[in-house]
Amino acid sequence: MKKAEIYLEYMPYIDYAPKSPKQLHQEACVNDDITISSWRKTWEKNVKMNHELFGPFENKSIGKFYGKAHQKPVVIAGAGPSLKNNAHELKKRKDVTLVSCLHNFHFLEDIECPADYYVTLDAGEVTIEEVYEGGSKKEDEYWSITKDRKLLAYVGTSPNLLKKWQGEIYFYNAPVPDKDFMKYCDDIEIFNTYLSTGGNVLGASLYFAKAFLGASIIGFIGADFCFSYDKKFHAWNSKYDEKLGHVIRTKDVFGNSVYTWQSYHNFKGWFEYITLSVPGVYYNCSEGGTLGAYAEGNIRSIYQLPLADFLRQMNMYEEIEAQAKNTKVVEKKLLF
């Protein structure tokens, strides 16, 4: 018997989030002190070593890409489970820039949709195995592919990850609410090329796309901030699926109940704070997940749109290219 198809409809829009931008920001920052105390020594060690290996950072700054997508759309890719449903549409993106979390490296390379920029933020060694975990190729094959790719790395990134990367590496700094740590970094090198991250790598990708590349329109994909309905956290099998741990329930963009971790629910709030506070046009093209979703509906500061529709909207003019370049073209086509 043929399986019945299920059609999901986005929840209606609501004009205002049930929480103020200030409250969303406060919730996103609630774990800052714990994070700093847990990672400070590692950050210090990594910054020092990276400067010795690759410095001065200013010679390899992400500032090199300032304005490269000025007034253009940019897609930023998180590592949520929805990627497996629509990431293949990226083959149609043409000159739309793609900025992706490094964790998606193997997945995007496997489907032949490499990102223009891969971004890494975390300081732990786990970032190394995340490059190839769940991929279809051998580990060495993925590292070989990196020779033709660009990596944007936090100065406190694991040096062992950067040693394995064979392609171009560019650095950025990140504001940490700890004066002593920031002074430690300045004593090594005053490097004021900052990405505001919200504590997560997709946040760094957003700031890079918006503030450095100059994007006027942002399209999110893989920005689920929750488990899929079959309790997968990524678009591939990973260790995070083995045990959910302590989870909470919340609503996704279709109004369905989903599981997530509190930390990722807080990350979601940071992105909503940005869309409510920073001028721009924001589309959630994840086609799932919780970005913008509340029990009352989806907030209007984030448009919910399938990725295929978003990309067609950005490249629609190309559909009449033949007519524009040849007035005698046989095909007669109107866009609308």
Coordinates of C-alpha atoms in Angstrom, one line a residue:
M1 CA 0.0 0.0 0.0
K2 CA 1.3 3.4 -1.0
K3 CA 2.1 5.6 2.0
A4 CA -0.1 8.6 2.4
E5 CA 1.6 12.0 1.8
I6 CA 1.4 14.5 4.7
Y7 CA 1.1 18.2 3.9
L8 CA 2.2 20.6 6.6
E9 CA 1.0 24.3 6.7
Y10 CA 2.9 27.1 8.4
M11 CA 1.2 28.6 11.4
P12 CA -0.3 32.1 10.8
Y13 CA 1.9 35.1 11.5
I14 CA 1.8 37.1 14.7
D15 CA 2.9 40.8 14.7
Y16 CA 4.9 40.6 17.9
A17 CA 6.8 38.0 19.7
P18 CA 5.4 37.1 23.1
K19 CA 8.8 38.0 24.6
S20 CA 10.5 41.4 24.2
P21 CA 13.8 41.6 22.3
K22 CA 15.5 42.5 25.6
Q23 CA 14.1 39.3 27.3
L24 CA 15.2 37.2 24.3
H25 CA 18.7 38.5 24.5
Q26 CA 18.9 38.0 28.3
E27 CA 17.8 34.4 27.9
A28 CA 20.3 33.8 25.1
C29 CA 23.1 35.0 27.4
V30 CA 22.0 33.1 30.6
N31 CA 24.8 30.5 30.3
D32 CA 27.7 33.0 29.5
D33 CA 29.3 32.7 32.9
I34 CA 29.3 28.9 32.9
T35 CA 30.7 28.9 29.3
I36 CA 33.5 31.3 30.2
S37 CA 34.6 29.4 33.3
S38 CA 34.5 26.1 31.4
W39 CA 36.4 27.2 28.3
R40 CA 38.6 30.1 29.3
K41 CA 41.8 28.1 29.7
T42 CA 41.3 26.3 26.5
W43 CA 40.6 29.6 24.6
E44 CA 43.8 31.1 26.1
K45 CA 45.9 28.2 25.1
N46 CA 44.4 28.1 21.6
V47 CA 44.7 31.8 20.9
K48 CA 48.4 31.7 21.9
M49 CA 49.1 28.7 19.8
N50 CA 47.2 29.9 16.8
H51 CA 49.1 33.2 16.9
E52 CA 52.4 31.3 16.9
L53 CA 51.3 29.0 14.1
F54 CA 49.4 31.4 11.8
G55 CA 49.7 35.0 13.2
P56 CA 49.6 37.9 12.9
F57 CA 45.8 37.4 12.6
E58 CA 45.5 40.8 10.9
N59 CA 47.3 39.4 7.8
K60 CA 44.6 36.7 7.4
S61 CA 41.5 38.7 8.6
I62 CA 37.9 38.0 7.4
G63 CA 37.9 41.7 6.6
K64 CA 39.3 40.7 3.2
F65 CA 35.7 39.8 2.2
Y66 CA 34.1 43.1 3.3
G67 CA 31.3 44.0 0.9
K68 CA 31.6 41.0 -1.3
A69 CA 27.8 40.4 -1.2
H70 CA 26.7 44.0 -0.7
Q71 CA 23.0 44.4 -1.3
K72 CA 22.7 40.7 -2.3
P73 CA 21.0 37.7 -0.8
V74 CA 23.1 35.2 1.3
V75 CA 22.0 31.8 2.5
I76 CA 23.4 30.7 5.9
A77 CA 23.3 27.0 6.8
G78 CA 23.0 25.5 10.2
A79 CA 23.4 21.8 10.9
G80 CA 19.7 20.9 11.6
P81 CA 18.0 17.7 10.4
S82 CA 15.8 19.6 7.8
L83 CA 18.9 19.9 5.6
K84 CA 18.3 16.4 4.2
N85 CA 14.9 17.6 2.8
N86 CA 16.0 20.6 0.9
A87 CA 19.7 21.2 0.8
H88 CA 19.9 19.7 -2.7
E89 CA 18.0 22.9 -3.9
L90 CA 21.3 24.8 -3.3
K91 CA 22.5 23.5 -6.7
K92 CA 20.1 26.1 -8.2
R93 CA 21.5 29.0 -6.1
K94 CA 23.7 30.4 -8.9
D95 CA 25.5 33.5 -7.6
V96 CA 23.7 33.5 -4.2
T97 CA 26.5 33.2 -1.6
L98 CA 26.4 30.2 0.8
V99 CA 27.9 30.5 4.3
S100 CA 27.8 27.3 6.3
C101 CA 28.7 26.0 9.7
L102 CA 31.7 23.8 9.4
H103 CA 29.8 20.8 10.8
N104 CA 28.0 20.6 7.4
F105 CA 31.2 20.1 5.5
H106 CA 30.9 16.4 4.7
F107 CA 27.1 16.7 4.0
L108 CA 27.4 19.6 1.6
E109 CA 30.4 18.1 -0.2
D110 CA 28.6 14.8 -0.5
I111 CA 25.7 16.4 -2.3
E112 CA 28.0 18.6 -4.4
C113 CA 26.8 21.9 -3.0
P114 CA 30.0 23.2 -1.3
A115 CA 29.7 26.4 0.7
D116 CA 31.5 29.6 -0.4
Y117 CA 32.6 30.0 3.2
Y118 CA 32.7 27.5 6.1
V119 CA 32.7 28.9 9.6
T120 CA 34.0 27.4 12.8
L121 CA 33.7 28.8 16.4
D122 CA 34.1 26.0 18.9
A123 CA 37.4 25.5 20.6
G124 CA 37.1 21.8 21.3
E125 CA 38.6 18.9 19.5
V126 CA 35.2 17.6 18.6
T127 CA 35.2 20.0 15.7
I128 CA 37.7 17.8 14.0
E129 CA 35.6 14.7 13.8
E130 CA 32.5 16.8 12.9
V131 CA 34.1 17.6 9.6
Y132 CA 33.7 14.0 8.4
E133 CA 31.3 12.3 10.9
G134 CA 28.3 10.8 9.0
G135 CA 29.9 11.3 5.6
S136 CA 30.1 8.8 2.7
K137 CA 33.9 9.2 2.2
K138 CA 37.0 8.4 4.2
E139 CA 38.3 11.0 6.6
D140 CA 41.4 11.7 4.5
E141 CA 39.3 12.4 1.4
Y142 CA 37.4 15.2 3.2
W143 CA 40.6 16.8 4.4
S144 CA 41.9 16.7 0.8
I145 CA 38.8 18.5 -0.4
T146 CA 39.6 21.4 2.0
K147 CA 42.5 22.5 -0.2
D148 CA 39.9 24.3 -2.4
R149 CA 37.7 25.7 0.4
K150 CA 37.7 28.7 2.6
L151 CA 37.5 28.5 6.4
L152 CA 36.6 31.4 8.7
A153 CA 37.9 30.5 12.2
Y154 CA 37.7 32.1 15.6
V155 CA 41.1 32.9 17.0
G156 CA 40.4 30.5 19.8
T157 CA 39.6 27.6 17.4
S158 CA 41.4 24.3 18.0
P159 CA 44.9 24.5 16.4
N160 CA 44.7 20.8 15.6
L161 CA 41.7 21.5 13.4
L162 CA 43.5 24.3 11.6
K163 CA 46.5 22.2 11.0
K164 CA 44.4 19.6 9.2
W165 CA 42.7 22.3 7.0
Q166 CA 44.6 22.4 3.6
G167 CA 42.9 25.4 2.1
E168 CA 42.7 29.1 2.9
I169 CA 42.1 30.1 6.6
Y170 CA 40.9 33.5 7.7
F171 CA 40.5 34.7 11.3
Y172 CA 38.0 36.7 13.3
N173 CA 37.7 37.6 17.0
A174 CA 34.6 37.3 19.1
P175 CA 33.5 39.5 22.1
V176 CA 33.6 37.6 25.3
P177 CA 32.1 39.3 28.4
D178 CA 35.2 38.8 30.5
K179 CA 37.7 41.8 30.6
D180 CA 40.6 39.7 31.8
F181 CA 40.3 37.2 28.9
M182 CA 39.9 40.0 26.4
K183 CA 43.1 41.7 27.8
Y184 CA 44.9 38.4 27.5
C185 CA 44.0 38.3 23.8
D186 CA 45.0 42.0 23.3
D187 CA 48.4 41.3 24.9
I188 CA 49.0 38.7 22.2
E189 CA 47.7 40.8 19.4
I190 CA 45.2 43.6 19.2
F191 CA 42.8 42.2 16.6
N192 CA 39.5 44.0 16.6
T193 CA 37.8 42.2 13.7
Y194 CA 34.8 40.9 15.6
L195 CA 31.9 38.7 14.8
S196 CA 29.0 38.8 17.3
T197 CA 28.0 35.2 17.6
G198 CA 25.2 34.7 20.2
G199 CA 27.4 31.9 21.4
N200 CA 26.9 29.7 18.4
V201 CA 28.5 29.2 15.0
L202 CA 25.4 30.0 13.0
G203 CA 25.3 33.3 14.8
A204 CA 28.9 33.9 13.6
S205 CA 27.7 33.0 10.1
L206 CA 24.8 35.5 10.3
Y207 CA 27.0 38.4 11.5
F208 CA 29.6 37.7 8.8
A209 CA 26.9 37.6 6.1
K210 CA 25.1 40.7 7.3
A211 CA 27.9 43.0 8.6
F212 CA 30.9 41.9 6.6
L213 CA 29.6 40.6 3.3
G214 CA 26.8 43.3 3.4
A215 CA 23.9 41.0 2.6
S216 CA 20.5 42.7 2.3
I217 CA 18.5 39.5 2.5
I218 CA 19.3 36.5 4.7
G219 CA 17.9 33.0 4.0
F220 CA 18.3 30.5 6.9
I221 CA 18.5 26.7 6.2
G222 CA 19.1 23.9 8.6
A223 CA 18.2 26.4 11.4
D224 CA 16.0 23.9 13.3
F225 CA 17.1 24.4 16.9
C226 CA 15.3 21.1 17.7
F227 CA 15.2 17.4 17.0
S228 CA 13.3 16.1 13.9
Y229 CA 10.0 14.2 14.4
D230 CA 12.0 10.9 14.4
K231 CA 14.4 12.4 17.0
K232 CA 17.4 13.1 14.8
F233 CA 19.5 16.2 15.6
H234 CA 21.3 16.4 12.2
A235 CA 20.7 15.4 8.6
W236 CA 23.0 12.4 9.2
N237 CA 23.4 9.8 11.9
S238 CA 25.4 11.2 14.8
K239 CA 26.3 10.6 18.4
Y240 CA 23.8 13.3 19.4
D241 CA 20.9 11.0 18.4
E242 CA 21.9 8.2 20.8
K243 CA 20.7 9.8 24.0
L244 CA 18.4 12.9 24.1
G245 CA 19.2 13.7 27.7
H246 CA 17.2 16.4 29.4
V247 CA 14.9 18.0 26.8
I248 CA 12.0 20.3 26.7
R249 CA 9.0 20.5 24.4
T250 CA 8.2 23.5 22.2
K251 CA 6.3 24.3 19.0
D252 CA 7.8 24.2 15.5
V253 CA 6.8 26.5 12.6
F254 CA 3.9 24.2 11.7
G255 CA 2.5 24.2 15.2
N256 CA 3.6 20.6 16.0
S257 CA 5.3 19.7 19.3
V258 CA 9.0 18.9 19.1
Y259 CA 11.9 18.1 21.5
T260 CA 14.9 20.4 21.9
W261 CA 17.6 21.2 24.4
Q262 CA 17.2 24.4 26.5
S263 CA 20.5 25.7 25.2
Y264 CA 19.4 25.5 21.6
H265 CA 16.0 27.0 22.5
N266 CA 18.0 29.9 23.9
F267 CA 20.0 30.2 20.7
K268 CA 16.7 30.4 18.7
G269 CA 15.8 33.3 20.9
W270 CA 19.0 35.1 20.0
F271 CA 18.3 34.9 16.3
E272 CA 14.8 36.2 16.9
Y273 CA 16.2 39.1 18.9
I274 CA 18.4 39.9 15.9
T275 CA 15.5 39.9 13.4
L276 CA 13.5 42.1 15.7
S277 CA 16.3 44.5 16.3
V278 CA 18.6 44.7 13.3
P279 CA 17.1 46.1 10.0
G280 CA 17.0 43.6 7.2
V281 CA 14.8 40.9 5.5
Y282 CA 15.0 37.5 7.0
Y283 CA 13.6 34.2 5.5
N284 CA 13.5 30.9 7.3
C285 CA 13.9 28.4 4.5
S286 CA 14.5 25.4 6.8
E287 CA 11.0 24.2 6.1
G288 CA 10.8 22.9 9.7
G289 CA 12.3 23.6 13.1
T290 CA 11.4 26.3 15.6
L291 CA 12.9 29.5 14.3
G292 CA 10.3 32.2 14.7
A293 CA 7.7 29.8 16.1
Y294 CA 5.6 30.3 19.2
A295 CA 2.4 28.7 20.4
E296 CA 0.5 31.8 19.2
G297 CA 2.1 31.6 15.6
N298 CA 5.2 32.6 13.7
I299 CA 6.6 36.0 14.3
R300 CA 6.4 38.3 11.3
S301 CA 10.0 39.5 11.4
I302 CA 11.0 36.1 9.9
Y303 CA 9.2 35.0 6.7
Q304 CA 8.7 31.3 6.4
L305 CA 9.4 30.1 2.8
P306 CA 10.5 26.9 1.1
L307 CA 14.1 27.1 -0.1
A308 CA 13.2 26.4 -3.7
D309 CA 10.8 29.4 -3.7
F310 CA 13.4 31.6 -2.0
L311 CA 16.0 30.8 -4.7
R312 CA 13.6 31.3 -7.5
Q313 CA 12.6 34.7 -6.1
M314 CA 16.3 35.7 -5.9
N315 CA 17.1 34.6 -9.5
M316 CA 13.8 35.1 -11.2
Y317 CA 15.1 37.6 -13.7
E318 CA 17.3 35.0 -15.3
E319 CA 14.2 33.2 -16.6
I320 CA 13.9 35.7 -19.4
E321 CA 17.6 36.0 -20.1
A322 CA 17.1 34.7 -23.7
Q323 CA 14.6 37.4 -24.5
A324 CA 16.7 40.1 -23.0
K325 CA 19.8 39.2 -25.0
N326 CA 18.0 38.3 -28.3
T327 CA 14.9 40.2 -29.3
K328 CA 14.2 37.6 -32.0
V329 CA 14.1 34.7 -29.6
V330 CA 11.3 32.2 -30.5
E331 CA 10.3 31.6 -26.8
K332 CA 7.8 34.1 -25.6
K333 CA 7.7 34.1 -21.8
L334 CA 6.4 36.5 -19.1
L335 CA 7.4 36.3 -15.5
F336 CA 4.0 37.5 -14.2

